Short mmCIF file of C-alpha atoms (C1' of nucleotides) in Angstrom, two decimals:
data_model
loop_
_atom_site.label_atom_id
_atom_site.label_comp_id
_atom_site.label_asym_id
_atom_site.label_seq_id
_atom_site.Cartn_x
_atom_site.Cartn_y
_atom_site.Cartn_z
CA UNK A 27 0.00 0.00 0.00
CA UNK A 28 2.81 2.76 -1.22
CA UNK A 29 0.34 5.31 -2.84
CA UNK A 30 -0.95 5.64 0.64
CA UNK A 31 2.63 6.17 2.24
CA UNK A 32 3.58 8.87 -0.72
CA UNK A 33 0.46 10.36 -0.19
CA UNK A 34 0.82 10.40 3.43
CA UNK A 35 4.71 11.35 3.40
CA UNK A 36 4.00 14.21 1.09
CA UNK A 37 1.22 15.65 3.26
CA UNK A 38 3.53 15.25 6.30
CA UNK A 39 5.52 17.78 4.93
CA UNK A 40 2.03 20.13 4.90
CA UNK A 41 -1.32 20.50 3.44
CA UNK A 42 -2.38 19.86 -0.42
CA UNK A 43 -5.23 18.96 -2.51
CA UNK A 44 -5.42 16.44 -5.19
CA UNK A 45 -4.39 18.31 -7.81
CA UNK A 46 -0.98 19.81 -6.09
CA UNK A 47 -0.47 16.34 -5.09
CA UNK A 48 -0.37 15.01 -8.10
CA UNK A 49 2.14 17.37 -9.25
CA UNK A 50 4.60 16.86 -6.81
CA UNK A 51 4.60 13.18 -7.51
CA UNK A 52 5.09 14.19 -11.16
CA UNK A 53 7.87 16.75 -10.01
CA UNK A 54 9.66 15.78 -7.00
CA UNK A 55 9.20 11.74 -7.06
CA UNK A 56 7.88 10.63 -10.17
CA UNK A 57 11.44 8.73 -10.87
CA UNK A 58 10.26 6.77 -8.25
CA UNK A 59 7.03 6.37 -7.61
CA UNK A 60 3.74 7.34 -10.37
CA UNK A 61 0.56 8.00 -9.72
CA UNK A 62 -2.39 9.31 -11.55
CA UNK A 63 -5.25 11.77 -10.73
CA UNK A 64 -8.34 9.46 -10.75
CA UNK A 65 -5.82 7.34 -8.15
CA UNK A 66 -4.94 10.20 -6.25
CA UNK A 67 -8.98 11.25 -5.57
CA UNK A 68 -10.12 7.62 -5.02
CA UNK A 69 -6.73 6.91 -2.63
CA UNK A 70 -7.74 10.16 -1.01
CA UNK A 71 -11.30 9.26 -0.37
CA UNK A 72 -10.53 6.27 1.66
CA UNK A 73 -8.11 7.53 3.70
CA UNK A 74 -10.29 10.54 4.89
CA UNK A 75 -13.46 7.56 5.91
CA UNK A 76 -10.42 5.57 7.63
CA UNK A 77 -9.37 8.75 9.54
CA UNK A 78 -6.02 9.64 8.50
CA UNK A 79 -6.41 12.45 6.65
CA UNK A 80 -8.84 15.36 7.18
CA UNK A 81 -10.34 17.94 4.20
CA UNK A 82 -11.60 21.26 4.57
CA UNK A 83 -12.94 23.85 1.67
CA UNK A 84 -10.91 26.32 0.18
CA UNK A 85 -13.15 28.62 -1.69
CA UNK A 86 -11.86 30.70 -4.82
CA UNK A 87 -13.34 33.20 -6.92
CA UNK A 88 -12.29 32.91 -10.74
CA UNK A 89 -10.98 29.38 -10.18
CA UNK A 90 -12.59 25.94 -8.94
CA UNK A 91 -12.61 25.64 -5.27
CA UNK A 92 -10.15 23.76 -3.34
CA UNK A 93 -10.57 20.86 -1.24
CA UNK A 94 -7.43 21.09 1.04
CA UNK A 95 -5.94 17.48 2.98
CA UNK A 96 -4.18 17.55 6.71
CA UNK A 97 -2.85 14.75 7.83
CA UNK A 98 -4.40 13.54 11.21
CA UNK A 99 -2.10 11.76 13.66
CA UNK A 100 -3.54 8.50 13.25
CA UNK A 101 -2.48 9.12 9.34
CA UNK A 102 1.14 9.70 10.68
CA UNK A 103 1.50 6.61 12.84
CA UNK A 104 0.10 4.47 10.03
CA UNK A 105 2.88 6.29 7.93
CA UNK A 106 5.28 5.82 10.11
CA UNK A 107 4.26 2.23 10.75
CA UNK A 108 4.74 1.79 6.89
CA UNK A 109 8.08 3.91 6.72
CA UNK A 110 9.90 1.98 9.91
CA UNK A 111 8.48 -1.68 8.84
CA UNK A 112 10.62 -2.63 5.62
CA UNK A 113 9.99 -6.01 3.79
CA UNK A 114 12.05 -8.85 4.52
CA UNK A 115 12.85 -8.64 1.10
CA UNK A 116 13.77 -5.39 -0.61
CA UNK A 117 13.48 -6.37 -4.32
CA UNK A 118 10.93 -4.10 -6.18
CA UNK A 119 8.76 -6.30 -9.12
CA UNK A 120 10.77 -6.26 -12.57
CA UNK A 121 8.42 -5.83 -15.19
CA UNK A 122 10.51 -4.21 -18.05
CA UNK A 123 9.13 -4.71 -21.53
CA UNK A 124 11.79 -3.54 -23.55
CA UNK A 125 14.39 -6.31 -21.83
CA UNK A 126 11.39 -8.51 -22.94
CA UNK A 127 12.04 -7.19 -26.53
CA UNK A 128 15.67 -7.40 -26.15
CA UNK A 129 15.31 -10.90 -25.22
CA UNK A 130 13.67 -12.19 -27.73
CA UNK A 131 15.93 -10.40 -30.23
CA UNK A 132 17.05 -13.03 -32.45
CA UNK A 133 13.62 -12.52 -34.00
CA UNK A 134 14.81 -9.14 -34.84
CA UNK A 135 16.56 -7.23 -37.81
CA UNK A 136 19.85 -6.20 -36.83
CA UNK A 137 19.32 -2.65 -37.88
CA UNK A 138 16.03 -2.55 -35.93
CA UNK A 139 17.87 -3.58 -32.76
CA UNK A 140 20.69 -0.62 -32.83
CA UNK A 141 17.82 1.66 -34.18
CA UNK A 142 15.90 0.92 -30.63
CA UNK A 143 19.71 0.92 -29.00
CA UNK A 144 20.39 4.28 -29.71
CA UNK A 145 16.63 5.41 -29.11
CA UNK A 146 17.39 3.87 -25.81
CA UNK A 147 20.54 5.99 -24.88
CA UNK A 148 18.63 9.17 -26.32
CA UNK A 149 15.69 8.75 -23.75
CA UNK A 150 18.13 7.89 -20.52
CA UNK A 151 20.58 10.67 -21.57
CA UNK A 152 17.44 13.20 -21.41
CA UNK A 153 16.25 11.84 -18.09
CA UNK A 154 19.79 12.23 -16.61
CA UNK A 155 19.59 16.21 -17.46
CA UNK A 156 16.08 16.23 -15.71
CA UNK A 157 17.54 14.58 -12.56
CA UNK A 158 20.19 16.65 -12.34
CA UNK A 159 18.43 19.47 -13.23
CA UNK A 160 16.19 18.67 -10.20
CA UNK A 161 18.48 17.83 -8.34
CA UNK A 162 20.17 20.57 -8.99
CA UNK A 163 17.01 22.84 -7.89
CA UNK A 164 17.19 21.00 -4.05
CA UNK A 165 20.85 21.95 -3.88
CA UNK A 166 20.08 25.54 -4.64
CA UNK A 167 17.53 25.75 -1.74
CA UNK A 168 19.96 23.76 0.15
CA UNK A 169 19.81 22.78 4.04
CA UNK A 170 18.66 25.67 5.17
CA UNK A 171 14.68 25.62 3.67
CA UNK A 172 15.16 21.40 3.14
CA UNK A 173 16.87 20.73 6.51
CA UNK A 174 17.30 16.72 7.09
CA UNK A 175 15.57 15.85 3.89
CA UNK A 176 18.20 17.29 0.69
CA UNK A 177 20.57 14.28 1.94
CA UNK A 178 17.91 11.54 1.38
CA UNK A 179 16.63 13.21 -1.59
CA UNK A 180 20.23 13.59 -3.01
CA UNK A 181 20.23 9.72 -1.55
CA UNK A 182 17.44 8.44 -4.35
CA UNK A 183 18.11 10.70 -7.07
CA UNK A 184 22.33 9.63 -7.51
CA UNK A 185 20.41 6.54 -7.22
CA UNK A 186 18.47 6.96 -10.30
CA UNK A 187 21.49 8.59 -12.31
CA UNK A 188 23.99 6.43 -11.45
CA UNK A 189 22.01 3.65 -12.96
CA UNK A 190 21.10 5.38 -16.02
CA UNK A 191 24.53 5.95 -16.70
CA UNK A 192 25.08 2.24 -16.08
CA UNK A 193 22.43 0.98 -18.45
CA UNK A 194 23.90 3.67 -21.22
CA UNK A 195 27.24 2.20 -21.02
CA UNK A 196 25.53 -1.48 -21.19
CA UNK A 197 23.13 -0.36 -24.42
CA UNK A 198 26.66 1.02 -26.24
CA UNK A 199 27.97 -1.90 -25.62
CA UNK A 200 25.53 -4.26 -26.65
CA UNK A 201 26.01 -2.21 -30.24
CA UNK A 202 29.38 -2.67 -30.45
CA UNK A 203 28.96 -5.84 -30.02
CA UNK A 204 26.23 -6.53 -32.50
CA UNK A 205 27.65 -4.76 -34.97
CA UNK A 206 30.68 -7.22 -34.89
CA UNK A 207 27.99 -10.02 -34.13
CA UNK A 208 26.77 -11.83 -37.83
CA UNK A 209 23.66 -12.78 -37.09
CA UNK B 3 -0.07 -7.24 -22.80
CA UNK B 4 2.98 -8.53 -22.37
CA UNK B 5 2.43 -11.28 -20.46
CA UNK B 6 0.71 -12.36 -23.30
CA UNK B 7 3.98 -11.90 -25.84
CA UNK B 8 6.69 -13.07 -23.16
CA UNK B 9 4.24 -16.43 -22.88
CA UNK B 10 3.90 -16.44 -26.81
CA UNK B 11 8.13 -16.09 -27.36
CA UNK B 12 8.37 -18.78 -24.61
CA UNK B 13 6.03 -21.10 -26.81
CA UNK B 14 7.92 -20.01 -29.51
CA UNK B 15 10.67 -22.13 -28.78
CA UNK B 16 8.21 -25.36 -28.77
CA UNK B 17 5.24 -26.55 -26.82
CA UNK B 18 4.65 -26.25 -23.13
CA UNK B 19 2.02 -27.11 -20.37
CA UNK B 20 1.01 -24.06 -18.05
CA UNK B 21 2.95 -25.43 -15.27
CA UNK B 22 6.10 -25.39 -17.32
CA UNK B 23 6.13 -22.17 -18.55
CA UNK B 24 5.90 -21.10 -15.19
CA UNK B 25 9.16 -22.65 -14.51
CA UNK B 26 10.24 -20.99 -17.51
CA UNK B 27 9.40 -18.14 -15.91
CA UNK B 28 11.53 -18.13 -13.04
CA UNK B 29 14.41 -20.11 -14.04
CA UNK B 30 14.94 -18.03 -17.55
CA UNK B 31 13.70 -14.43 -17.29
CA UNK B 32 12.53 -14.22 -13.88
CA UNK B 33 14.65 -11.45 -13.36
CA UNK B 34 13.03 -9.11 -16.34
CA UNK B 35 9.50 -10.04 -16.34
CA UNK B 36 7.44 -12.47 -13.38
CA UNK B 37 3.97 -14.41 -13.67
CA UNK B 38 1.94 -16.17 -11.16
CA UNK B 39 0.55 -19.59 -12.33
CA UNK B 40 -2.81 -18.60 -12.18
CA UNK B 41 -2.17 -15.57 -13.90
CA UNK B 42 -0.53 -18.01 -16.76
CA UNK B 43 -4.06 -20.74 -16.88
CA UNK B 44 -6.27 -17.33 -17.08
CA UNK B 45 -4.01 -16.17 -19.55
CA UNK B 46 -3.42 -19.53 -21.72
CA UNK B 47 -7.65 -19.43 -21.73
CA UNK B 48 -8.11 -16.31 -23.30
CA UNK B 49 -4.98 -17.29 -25.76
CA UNK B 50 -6.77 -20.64 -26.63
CA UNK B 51 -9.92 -18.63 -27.52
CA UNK B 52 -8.50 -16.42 -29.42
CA UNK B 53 -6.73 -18.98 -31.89
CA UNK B 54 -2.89 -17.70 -30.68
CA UNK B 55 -2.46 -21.06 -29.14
CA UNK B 56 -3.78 -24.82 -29.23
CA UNK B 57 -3.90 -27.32 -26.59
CA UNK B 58 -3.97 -31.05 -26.14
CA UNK B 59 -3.96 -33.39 -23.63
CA UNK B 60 -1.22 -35.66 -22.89
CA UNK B 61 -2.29 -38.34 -20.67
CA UNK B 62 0.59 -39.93 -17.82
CA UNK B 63 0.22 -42.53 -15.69
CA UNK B 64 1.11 -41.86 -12.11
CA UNK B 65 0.78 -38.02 -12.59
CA UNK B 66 -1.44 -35.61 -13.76
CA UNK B 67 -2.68 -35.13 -17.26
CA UNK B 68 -0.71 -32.86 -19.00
CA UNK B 69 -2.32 -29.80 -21.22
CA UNK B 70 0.18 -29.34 -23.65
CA UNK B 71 0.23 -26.04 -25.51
CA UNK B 72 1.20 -24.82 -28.96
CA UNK B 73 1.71 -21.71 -30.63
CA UNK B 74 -0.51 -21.33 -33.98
CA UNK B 75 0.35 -19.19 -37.09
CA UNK B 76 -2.04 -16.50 -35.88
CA UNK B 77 -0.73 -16.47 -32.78
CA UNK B 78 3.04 -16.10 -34.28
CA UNK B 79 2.62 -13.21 -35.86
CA UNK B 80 0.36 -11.66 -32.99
CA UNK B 81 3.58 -12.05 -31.27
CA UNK B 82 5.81 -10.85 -33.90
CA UNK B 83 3.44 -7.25 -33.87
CA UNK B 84 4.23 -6.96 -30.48
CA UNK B 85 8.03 -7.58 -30.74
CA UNK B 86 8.53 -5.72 -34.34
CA UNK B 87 6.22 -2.73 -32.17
CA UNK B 88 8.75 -0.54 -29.69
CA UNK B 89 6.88 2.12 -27.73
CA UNK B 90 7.70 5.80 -28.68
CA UNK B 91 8.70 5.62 -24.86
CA UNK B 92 10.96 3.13 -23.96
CA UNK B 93 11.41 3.83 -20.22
CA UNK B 94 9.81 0.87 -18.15
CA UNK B 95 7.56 1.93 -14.92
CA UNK B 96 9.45 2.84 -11.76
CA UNK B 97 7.43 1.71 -8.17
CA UNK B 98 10.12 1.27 -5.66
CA UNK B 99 9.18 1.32 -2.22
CA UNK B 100 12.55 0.86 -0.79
CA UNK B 101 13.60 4.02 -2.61
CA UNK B 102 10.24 5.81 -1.10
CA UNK B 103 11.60 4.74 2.40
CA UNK B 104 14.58 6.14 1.74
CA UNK B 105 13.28 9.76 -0.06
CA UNK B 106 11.34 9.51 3.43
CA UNK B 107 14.18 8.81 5.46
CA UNK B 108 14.50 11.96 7.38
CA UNK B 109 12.03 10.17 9.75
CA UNK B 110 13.92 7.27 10.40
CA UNK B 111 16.92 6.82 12.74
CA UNK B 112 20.70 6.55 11.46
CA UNK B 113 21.35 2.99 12.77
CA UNK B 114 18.17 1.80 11.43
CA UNK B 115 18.90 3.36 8.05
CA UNK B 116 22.02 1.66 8.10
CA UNK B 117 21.01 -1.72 8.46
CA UNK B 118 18.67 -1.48 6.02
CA UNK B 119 21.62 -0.25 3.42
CA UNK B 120 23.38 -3.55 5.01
CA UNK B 121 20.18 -5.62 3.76
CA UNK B 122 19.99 -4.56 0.33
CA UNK B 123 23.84 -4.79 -0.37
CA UNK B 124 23.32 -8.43 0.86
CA UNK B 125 20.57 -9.21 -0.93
CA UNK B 126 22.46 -7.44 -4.57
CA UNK B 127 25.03 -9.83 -3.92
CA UNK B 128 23.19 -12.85 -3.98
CA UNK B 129 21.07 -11.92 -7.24
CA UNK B 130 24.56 -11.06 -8.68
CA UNK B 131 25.29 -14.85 -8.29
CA UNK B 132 22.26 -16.10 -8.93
CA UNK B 133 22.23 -14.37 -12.44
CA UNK B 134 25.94 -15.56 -12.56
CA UNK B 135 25.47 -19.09 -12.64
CA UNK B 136 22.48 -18.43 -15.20
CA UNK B 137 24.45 -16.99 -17.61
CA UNK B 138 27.47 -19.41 -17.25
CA UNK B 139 24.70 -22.24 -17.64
CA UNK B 140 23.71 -20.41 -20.61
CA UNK B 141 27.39 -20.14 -21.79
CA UNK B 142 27.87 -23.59 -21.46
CA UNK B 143 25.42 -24.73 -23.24
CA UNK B 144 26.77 -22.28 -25.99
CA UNK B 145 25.60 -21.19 -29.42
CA UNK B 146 25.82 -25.01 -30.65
CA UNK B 147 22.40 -25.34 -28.76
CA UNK B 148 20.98 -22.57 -28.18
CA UNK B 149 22.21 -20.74 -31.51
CA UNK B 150 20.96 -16.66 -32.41
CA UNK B 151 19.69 -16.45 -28.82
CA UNK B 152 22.37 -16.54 -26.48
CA UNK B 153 23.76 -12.92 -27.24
CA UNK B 154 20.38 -11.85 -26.72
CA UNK B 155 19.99 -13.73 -23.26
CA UNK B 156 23.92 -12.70 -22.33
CA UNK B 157 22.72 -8.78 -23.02
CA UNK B 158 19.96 -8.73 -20.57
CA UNK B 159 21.61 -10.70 -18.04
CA UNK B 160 24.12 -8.43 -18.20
CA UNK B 161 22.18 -5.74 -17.90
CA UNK B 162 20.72 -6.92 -14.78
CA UNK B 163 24.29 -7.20 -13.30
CA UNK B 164 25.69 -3.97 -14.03
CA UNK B 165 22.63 -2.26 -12.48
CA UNK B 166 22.84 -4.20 -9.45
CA UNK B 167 26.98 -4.16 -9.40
CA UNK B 168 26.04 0.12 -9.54
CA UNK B 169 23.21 -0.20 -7.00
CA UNK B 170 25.55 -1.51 -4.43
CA UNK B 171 28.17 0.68 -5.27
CA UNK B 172 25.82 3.50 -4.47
CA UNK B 173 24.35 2.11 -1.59
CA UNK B 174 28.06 1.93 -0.08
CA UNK B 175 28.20 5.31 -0.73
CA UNK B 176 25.19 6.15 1.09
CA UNK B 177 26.48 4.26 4.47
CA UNK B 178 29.51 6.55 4.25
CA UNK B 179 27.50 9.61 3.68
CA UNK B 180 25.40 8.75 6.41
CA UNK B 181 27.98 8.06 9.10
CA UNK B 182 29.89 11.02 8.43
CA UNK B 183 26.90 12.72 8.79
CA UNK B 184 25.19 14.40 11.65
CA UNK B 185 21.62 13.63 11.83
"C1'" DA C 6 -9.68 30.27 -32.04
"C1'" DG C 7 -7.29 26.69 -29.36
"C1'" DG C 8 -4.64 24.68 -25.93
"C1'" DA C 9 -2.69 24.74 -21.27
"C1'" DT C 10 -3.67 25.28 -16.32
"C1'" DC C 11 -6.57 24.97 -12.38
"C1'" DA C 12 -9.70 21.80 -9.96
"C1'" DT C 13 -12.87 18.04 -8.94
"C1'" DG C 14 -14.40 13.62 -9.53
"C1'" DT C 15 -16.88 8.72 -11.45
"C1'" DA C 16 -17.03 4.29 -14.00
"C1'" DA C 17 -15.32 0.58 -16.46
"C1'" DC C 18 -11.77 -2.19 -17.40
"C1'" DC C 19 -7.52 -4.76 -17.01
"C1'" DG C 20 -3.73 -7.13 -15.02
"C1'" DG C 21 -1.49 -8.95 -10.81
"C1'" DT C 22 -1.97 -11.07 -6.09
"C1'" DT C 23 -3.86 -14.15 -2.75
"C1'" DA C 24 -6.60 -17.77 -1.25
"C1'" DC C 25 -8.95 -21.90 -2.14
"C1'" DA C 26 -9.51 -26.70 -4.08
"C1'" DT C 27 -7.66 -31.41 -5.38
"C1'" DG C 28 -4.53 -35.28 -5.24
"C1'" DA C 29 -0.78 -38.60 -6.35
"C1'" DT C 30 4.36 -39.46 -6.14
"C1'" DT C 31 8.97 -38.84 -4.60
"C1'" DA C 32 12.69 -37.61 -1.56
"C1'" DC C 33 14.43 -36.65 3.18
"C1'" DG D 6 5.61 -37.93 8.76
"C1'" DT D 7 6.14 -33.96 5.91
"C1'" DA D 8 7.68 -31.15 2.45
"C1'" DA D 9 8.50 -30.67 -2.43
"C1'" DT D 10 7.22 -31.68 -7.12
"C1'" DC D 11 3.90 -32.47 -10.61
"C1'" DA D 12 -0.40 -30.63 -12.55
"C1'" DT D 13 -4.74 -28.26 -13.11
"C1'" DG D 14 -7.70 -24.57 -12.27
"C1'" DT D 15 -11.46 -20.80 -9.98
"C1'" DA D 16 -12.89 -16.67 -7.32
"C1'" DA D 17 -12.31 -12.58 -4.98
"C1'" DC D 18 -9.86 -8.71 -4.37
"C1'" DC D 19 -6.86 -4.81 -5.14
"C1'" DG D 20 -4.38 -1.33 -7.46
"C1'" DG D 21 -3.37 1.09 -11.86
"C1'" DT D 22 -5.04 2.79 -16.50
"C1'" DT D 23 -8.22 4.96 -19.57
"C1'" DA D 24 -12.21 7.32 -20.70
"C1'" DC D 25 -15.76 10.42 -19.49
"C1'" DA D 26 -17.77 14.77 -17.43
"C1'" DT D 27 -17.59 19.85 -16.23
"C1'" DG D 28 -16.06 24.56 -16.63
"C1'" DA D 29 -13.55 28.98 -15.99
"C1'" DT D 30 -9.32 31.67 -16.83
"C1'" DC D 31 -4.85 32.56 -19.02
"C1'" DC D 32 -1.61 32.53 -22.68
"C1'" DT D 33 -0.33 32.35 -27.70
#
DNA sequence: AGGATCATGTAACCGGTTACATGATTAC
DNA sequence: GTAATCATGTAACCGGTTACATGATCCT
């Protein structure tokens, strides 16, 4: 039940709606975690019949009213029951269709395959400017606004680089070594 | 659907019962894609009505009946749209809940996060060696047998060990960040 | 004029997980 | 004895995706 814990860890930091919600998963932890609107409102929902979260009305004039979430403290022992109680095993679930592709790539043209190579390095190479452009954006407001946090944030997002750059290096080599390959 | 294609390029390679592609599943690509067995009869059904696959029973004495499986022409090239069809985007979808831990880990205590960092770099190690000895069973059986495939099955294997040789490195790195830090 | 942004949701569907059901043989 | 292996499935549930619905303001 992770949705929950993001949601919960994000409105530990302070109150949001949906819709602000769903933008700081898209902006500050979308490498890691995803999650859509329609999940957002439903996940939401629940959480304020089971207690942990509580809603009041914002109203606007010239935009749609908001509908503002506080975390209650039986939403931040639940989190905090989630955050301190990790799984005995720490594997996430691999599900990776293009290493499905890959894998059945002897049923492939060889041009095809360095085609989707190099499409591959183009796509991780933009993602690494986007981390470290946001990571760049934590270091800016640095410890003082951040406080304990820009560590573990720094922790998750060298995370994701490092293994971009790792899977870049693998997809050139796996071209140089089809292009000596005859297949 | 790509349970659908990684069953199809499994049957590709000859027949199989629904309990042995399930083996298939965790002995040969277990580490890039992962079905349940009931998940693989549900999804064998649907196949069978849909003409991608034909079944008959092998009868055994002492054992169960066997329902043997076979890819049809329809359900070859079904398969071969799917693997001939890379997404515009080829990045896979990222759900890590040890990583949310960690982006939360402000809230947790030093020694605690520690341990944890302990944990994973244990349990890295052992999939390192697990994939290991599959691709040295792989390379042992060598291209006599296994032919076009094994450069295929030696890339994504790879792959998977570079990322987790990287993932330890940088977990390493967090330990020492963390102890030198003050928290 | 047309698309992005702000803001809320519902409904249907689809794929993955868990639990249940059955039952013989083989290996420790 | 008991756990693993062989072999088939069904049913319920749960979480994620996609489509639908509404509507104003702001920017190009």
């Amino acid at each position: 039940m992770s949705l929950r814990s993001g949601i919960l860890g994000l409105l530990s930091y302070g109150p949001k709606t949906g819709y602000s919600l769903k933008k700081e998963f898209d902006q500050s932890i979308g490498y890691l975690w995803t999650a859509s609107l329609s999940q957002i409102y439903r996940e939401l929902g629940t959480m304020e019949k089971k207690g942990y979260i509580r809603s009041s009305i914002e109203v606007q004039e010239d935009r749609p009213d908001k509908k503002v979430y506080t975390i209650t403290d039986e939403g931040k022992s639940e989190f905090l029951r989630w955050l301190t109680d990790f799984p005995d095993n720490l594997s996430s679930v691999k599900r990776d269709d293009f290493m499905l592709r890959i894998f059945f790539g002897s049923q492939l043209k060889k041009g095809e395959l360095i085609k989707q190579f190099e499409r591959f390095i183009e796509q991780k190479k933009n993602y690494i400017e986007l981390l470290n452009r946001l990571l760049a954006s934590h270091e800016e407001k640095g410890i003082k606004t951040i406080g304990k946090d820009l560590i573990f944030w720094r922790f998750t997002a060298k995370r994701a680089v490092m293994t971009l750059e790792t899977v870049i290096k693998w997809a050139r080599e796996c071209i140089t070594e089809l292009e000596e390959a005859d297949l």
